[in-house]
Amino acid sequence: MIRISPTDLDSLMCTLDVSVVALTECLVSRGYRLEMGSIGVPGIHYNLKGTGRMFIRNGPPIELKPHTLIVVPPHSPFRIETAPAPGHTSTLRSVEGRLHATTTGMLRRVVAGDTVPEILLICGFFNAIYGSSTDLFATLGGPIVEQFDETDRLEATLRTALAELVEQEIGCGAMSAALLKQVIVMILRRSLTSVNLWVERFAMLSDPQIARAFAEMALHPGADHTVLSLAQSACLSRSAFMARFSALVGQPPMVILRDLRMRQAARQLNAHQMSVDQIAHAAGYDSRSSFVRAFRKIFDCEPTEYRERAAAGQSSAAICLVD
């Protein structure tokens, strides 16, 4: 099977926006079962210590040992189990995670049991999107399981992200998002060499030709792209490109291109270094009026109003464009 090229994957990773929804520590004592329920965003679960099992939906058990990493798709209830305590029956005590969580900002801690934890996981729940609507993980059909080790430095990166949220320093959210993106990049690097072929579970990455065209759009949103030019970059006919792109991404290429251009414009408006006319031109628009119309459709306000809100620290339309 043909895989996405390292160059195209690199472009897609460079332009991926990651935002942290929550970071969670899960501590499960021996003889306990932690029920986490369904969460509407994907999660990265990294086991720091101990052994046990994770069950996702009604799937088979996934063995947990130190440095096991599991990506759980959105809307997938899961549970974590340890072995029964010595001298006890095989019955596990169940704990509902949402009812036993303590929260500090975006940092949550869930404890199942009152003894020394058998399992300690760091779980990062996140959005990873392009533009305002293209979610890389939305179509992930099943979990991803990979075994790392200490030399991969994932533990240190995730612990630093946790520490950022605990300290609540200025920019802690942005720093945690950057650290979580490092983990995602390391996971996707592994996809190029993994024998499990799990990279094909991502719709965006399962079709290298469409991925190449999307990478061009994401890397250079202000370029003079047309459906025909994008089809040529994918080495497809116009009709085949339109059909395959829409099927994989969920929307036509020109709609996605508009979203990518508006993301770039939002960043530039926040930076306060370019005029609205310059930003419109950089986004590929010949006229200010057409740019303003497109911007209003995404952000429900004028570019100048968006800039004023950002300057006042009141902009709710963050660059990460989380739904």
XYZ file of C-alpha atoms in Angstrom:
323
model
C 0.000 0.000 0.000
C 1.287 3.483 -0.888
C 1.790 5.703 2.144
C 1.848 9.457 2.503
C 5.326 10.810 1.785
C 7.444 12.167 4.650
C 7.508 15.577 2.906
C 3.720 15.825 2.725
C 3.324 14.570 6.292
C 5.832 17.185 7.441
C 3.825 19.943 5.732
C 0.616 18.710 7.336
C 2.213 18.591 10.772
C 3.642 22.105 10.426
C 0.220 23.561 9.704
C -1.807 21.533 12.231
C -3.386 23.552 15.049
C -3.498 21.697 18.367
C -5.433 22.949 21.380
C -5.649 21.288 24.773
C -9.151 20.539 26.063
C -7.884 18.914 29.263
C -4.917 17.050 30.674
C -5.796 14.292 33.111
C -3.862 12.117 35.532
C -5.517 8.734 36.046
C -4.406 6.806 39.144
C -5.875 3.325 39.533
C -5.148 1.107 42.530
C -4.974 -2.645 42.383
C -8.411 -4.253 42.375
C -10.152 -1.245 40.767
C -11.824 -0.440 37.486
C -11.931 3.200 36.304
C -14.871 3.976 33.998
C -14.244 7.092 31.892
C -17.318 7.139 29.659
C -17.561 8.881 26.291
C -15.568 12.048 25.613
C -16.248 14.152 22.522
C -12.598 14.725 21.561
C -9.691 12.333 20.936
C -7.353 11.445 23.760
C -3.719 10.369 24.048
C -3.188 8.015 26.996
C 0.374 7.287 28.093
C 1.029 4.736 30.818
C 3.850 5.826 33.118
C 3.909 2.845 35.466
C 2.288 -0.457 36.283
C 0.357 -3.023 34.318
C -3.306 -3.494 33.541
C -5.765 -3.377 30.682
C -7.798 -0.800 28.781
C -11.106 -1.558 27.084
C -12.430 0.830 24.411
C -16.122 0.571 23.549
C -16.775 -3.177 23.400
C -13.390 -4.002 21.904
C -10.830 -6.543 23.075
C -8.538 -5.750 26.006
C -5.443 -3.654 25.332
C -2.538 -4.589 27.566
C -1.014 -1.700 29.509
C 2.606 -1.690 30.564
C 5.082 1.152 31.099
C 5.345 3.450 28.053
C 2.292 2.026 26.281
C 0.582 4.802 24.324
C -3.030 4.577 23.180
C -4.930 7.086 21.049
C -8.647 6.784 21.797
C -10.994 8.112 19.077
C -13.570 10.753 20.000
C -16.910 9.607 21.423
C -15.398 6.308 22.581
C -16.196 5.197 26.140
C -13.312 3.361 27.768
C -12.301 1.805 31.063
C -9.030 0.972 32.776
C -8.657 -2.169 34.876
C -5.985 -3.514 37.190
C -5.533 -7.027 38.538
C -7.508 -8.038 41.656
C -5.829 -7.288 44.978
C -3.953 -10.234 46.560
C -6.257 -12.477 48.552
C -9.401 -10.991 47.042
C -11.875 -12.357 44.530
C -11.731 -11.489 40.875
C -14.433 -8.826 41.331
C -13.161 -5.300 40.712
C -14.513 -2.183 42.384
C -15.794 0.267 39.742
C -15.288 4.014 39.964
C -17.004 6.525 37.657
C -14.251 8.903 36.558
C -16.395 11.981 36.031
C -17.769 11.706 39.562
C -14.334 11.375 41.157
C -12.403 14.033 39.259
C -10.759 17.081 40.763
C -10.018 19.952 38.417
C -7.498 22.795 38.444
C -7.928 24.879 35.302
C -7.475 22.452 32.422
C -5.747 19.894 34.656
C -7.875 17.044 36.021
C -6.995 14.207 38.367
C -9.043 11.022 38.658
C -8.296 8.555 41.447
C -9.736 5.049 41.702
C -8.717 3.435 44.977
C -7.109 4.556 48.227
C -3.837 2.648 48.074
C -0.631 3.146 46.108
C -1.637 3.343 42.411
C -0.941 0.276 40.323
C -1.377 2.287 37.124
C -0.545 5.941 36.472
C -1.550 7.377 33.118
C -1.251 10.866 31.674
C -4.163 11.539 29.341
C -4.283 14.492 26.970
C -7.649 15.396 25.408
C -7.301 17.735 22.468
C -8.476 19.156 19.165
C -6.173 18.909 16.135
C -7.606 20.815 13.195
C -6.923 22.700 10.004
C -8.877 25.868 9.337
C -12.185 25.879 11.177
C -13.618 22.491 10.337
C -11.079 19.864 9.237
C -10.320 17.656 12.228
C -7.467 15.209 11.627
C -8.765 12.764 14.258
C -12.522 13.055 13.638
C -12.647 10.049 11.332
C -10.286 7.849 13.331
C -12.218 4.595 13.298
C -10.323 2.643 15.947
C -7.690 3.057 18.638
C -3.984 3.363 17.905
C -1.675 1.382 20.163
C 2.092 1.808 20.136
C 4.789 0.754 22.572
C 7.428 3.397 23.272
C 10.313 3.408 25.744
C 12.199 5.865 27.937
C 14.473 7.010 25.132
C 11.504 8.430 23.202
C 11.127 11.185 25.857
C 7.324 11.152 25.734
C 7.069 10.935 29.514
C 9.173 14.073 30.036
C 7.163 16.013 27.454
C 3.805 15.083 28.983
C 5.014 15.780 32.525
C 6.169 19.229 31.427
C 2.732 19.886 29.915
C 1.128 18.903 33.227
C 3.498 21.159 35.146
C 2.606 24.094 32.898
C -1.071 23.742 33.746
C -0.364 23.331 37.448
C 1.767 26.480 37.589
C -0.811 28.513 35.614
C 1.841 30.910 34.336
C 1.103 33.285 31.465
C 0.874 31.304 28.243
C 0.481 27.958 30.016
C -2.295 26.901 27.628
C -0.213 27.701 24.562
C 2.813 25.931 26.038
C 0.801 22.814 26.888
C -0.687 22.783 23.378
C 2.798 23.020 21.858
C 4.025 20.158 24.035
C 1.029 18.000 23.170
C 1.639 18.700 19.495
C 5.174 17.350 19.966
C 3.642 14.091 21.165
C 1.268 13.962 18.186
C 4.171 14.546 15.791
C 6.123 11.718 17.417
C 3.115 9.430 17.044
C 2.715 10.280 13.373
C 6.443 9.811 12.783
C 6.002 6.319 14.149
C 3.217 5.781 11.603
C 5.748 5.808 8.779
C 7.551 2.773 10.174
C 4.865 0.971 12.169
C 4.056 -2.534 10.977
C 0.435 -2.010 12.031
C -0.404 0.302 9.097
C -2.538 2.388 11.429
C -1.811 5.614 9.553
C -4.494 4.572 7.064
C -7.105 4.995 9.806
C -6.849 8.756 9.338
C -8.976 9.746 6.359
C -6.617 12.611 5.574
C -3.564 10.362 5.519
C -5.110 7.312 3.874
C -5.029 8.833 0.365
C -1.517 10.142 -0.391
C -2.664 12.007 -3.520
C -5.351 13.959 -1.674
C -2.957 14.505 1.238
C -0.450 16.064 -1.161
C -3.022 18.568 -2.452
C -4.243 19.339 1.057
C -0.673 19.921 2.206
C -0.229 22.457 -0.608
C -3.358 24.281 0.523
C -2.418 24.240 4.200
C 1.171 25.357 3.612
C 0.344 28.085 1.077
C -3.312 29.114 1.590
C -2.863 32.466 -0.149
C -1.528 30.974 -3.382
C -3.599 31.087 -6.566
C -5.124 27.646 -6.082
C -7.892 26.353 -8.305
C -9.621 22.995 -8.379
C -7.702 22.218 -11.554
C -4.295 23.179 -10.138
C -4.940 21.135 -6.993
C -6.089 18.170 -9.072
C -2.870 18.400 -11.064
C -0.773 18.420 -7.879
C -2.623 15.235 -6.866
C -2.079 13.718 -10.348
C -5.840 13.250 -10.741
C -8.487 14.422 -13.143
C -10.624 17.318 -11.961
C -13.695 15.147 -11.393
C -11.792 12.377 -9.622
C -10.054 14.898 -7.380
C -13.318 16.614 -6.423
C -14.992 13.314 -5.593
C -12.108 11.876 -3.576
C -11.348 15.113 -1.728
C -14.971 15.676 -0.704
C -15.373 12.053 0.370
C -12.253 12.140 2.549
C -12.403 15.639 3.989
C -16.170 16.065 4.102
C -16.322 19.355 2.161
C -15.261 20.610 -1.294
C -11.676 21.828 -1.667
C -12.586 25.495 -2.165
C -14.558 25.564 1.094
C -11.584 24.097 2.942
C -9.266 26.568 1.228
C -11.424 29.454 2.458
C -11.199 28.113 6.020
C -7.426 27.839 5.783
C -7.159 31.376 4.443
C -9.312 32.712 7.270
C -7.146 30.947 9.845
C -4.087 32.685 8.373
C -5.944 36.003 8.365
C -6.937 35.607 12.017
C -3.320 35.065 12.989
C -2.197 38.106 11.064
C -4.942 40.271 12.560
C -3.862 39.193 16.032
C -0.240 40.064 15.225
C -1.148 43.722 14.428
C 1.670 43.979 11.888
C -0.293 44.180 8.620
C -3.215 46.257 7.397
C -6.514 44.610 6.514
C -5.793 45.223 2.818
C -2.401 43.516 3.129
C -3.949 40.584 4.975
C -6.639 40.243 2.310
C -4.002 40.152 -0.426
C -1.892 37.615 1.509
C -4.983 35.405 1.777
C -5.395 35.385 -1.994
C -8.220 37.940 -2.319
C -8.091 40.640 -4.986
C -10.523 42.913 -3.172
C -11.062 43.878 0.439
C -14.825 43.456 0.122
C -14.645 39.812 -0.948
C -12.198 39.100 1.869
C -14.453 40.769 4.428
C -17.458 38.716 3.265
C -15.508 35.474 3.611
C -14.132 36.485 7.006
C -17.586 37.372 8.293
C -18.914 33.924 7.338
C -16.315 32.257 9.566
C -16.043 34.642 12.515
C -19.393 36.450 12.381
C -17.690 39.834 12.613
C -15.655 42.280 10.521
C -11.859 41.871 10.442
C -11.417 45.245 12.153
C -13.815 44.204 14.920
C -11.959 40.922 15.361
C -8.682 42.837 15.706
C -10.202 45.201 18.266
C -11.508 42.291 20.328
C -8.135 40.581 20.195
C -6.397 43.780 21.309
C -8.802 44.053 24.235
C -8.198 40.432 25.168
C -11.844 39.544 24.524
C -11.611 37.516 21.309
C -13.427 34.230 21.692
C -12.604 33.239 18.123
C -9.192 31.850 19.016
C -6.663 31.104 16.337
C -6.975 27.418 17.122
C -10.629 27.704 16.005
C -11.952 25.118 18.421
C -15.604 24.281 17.810
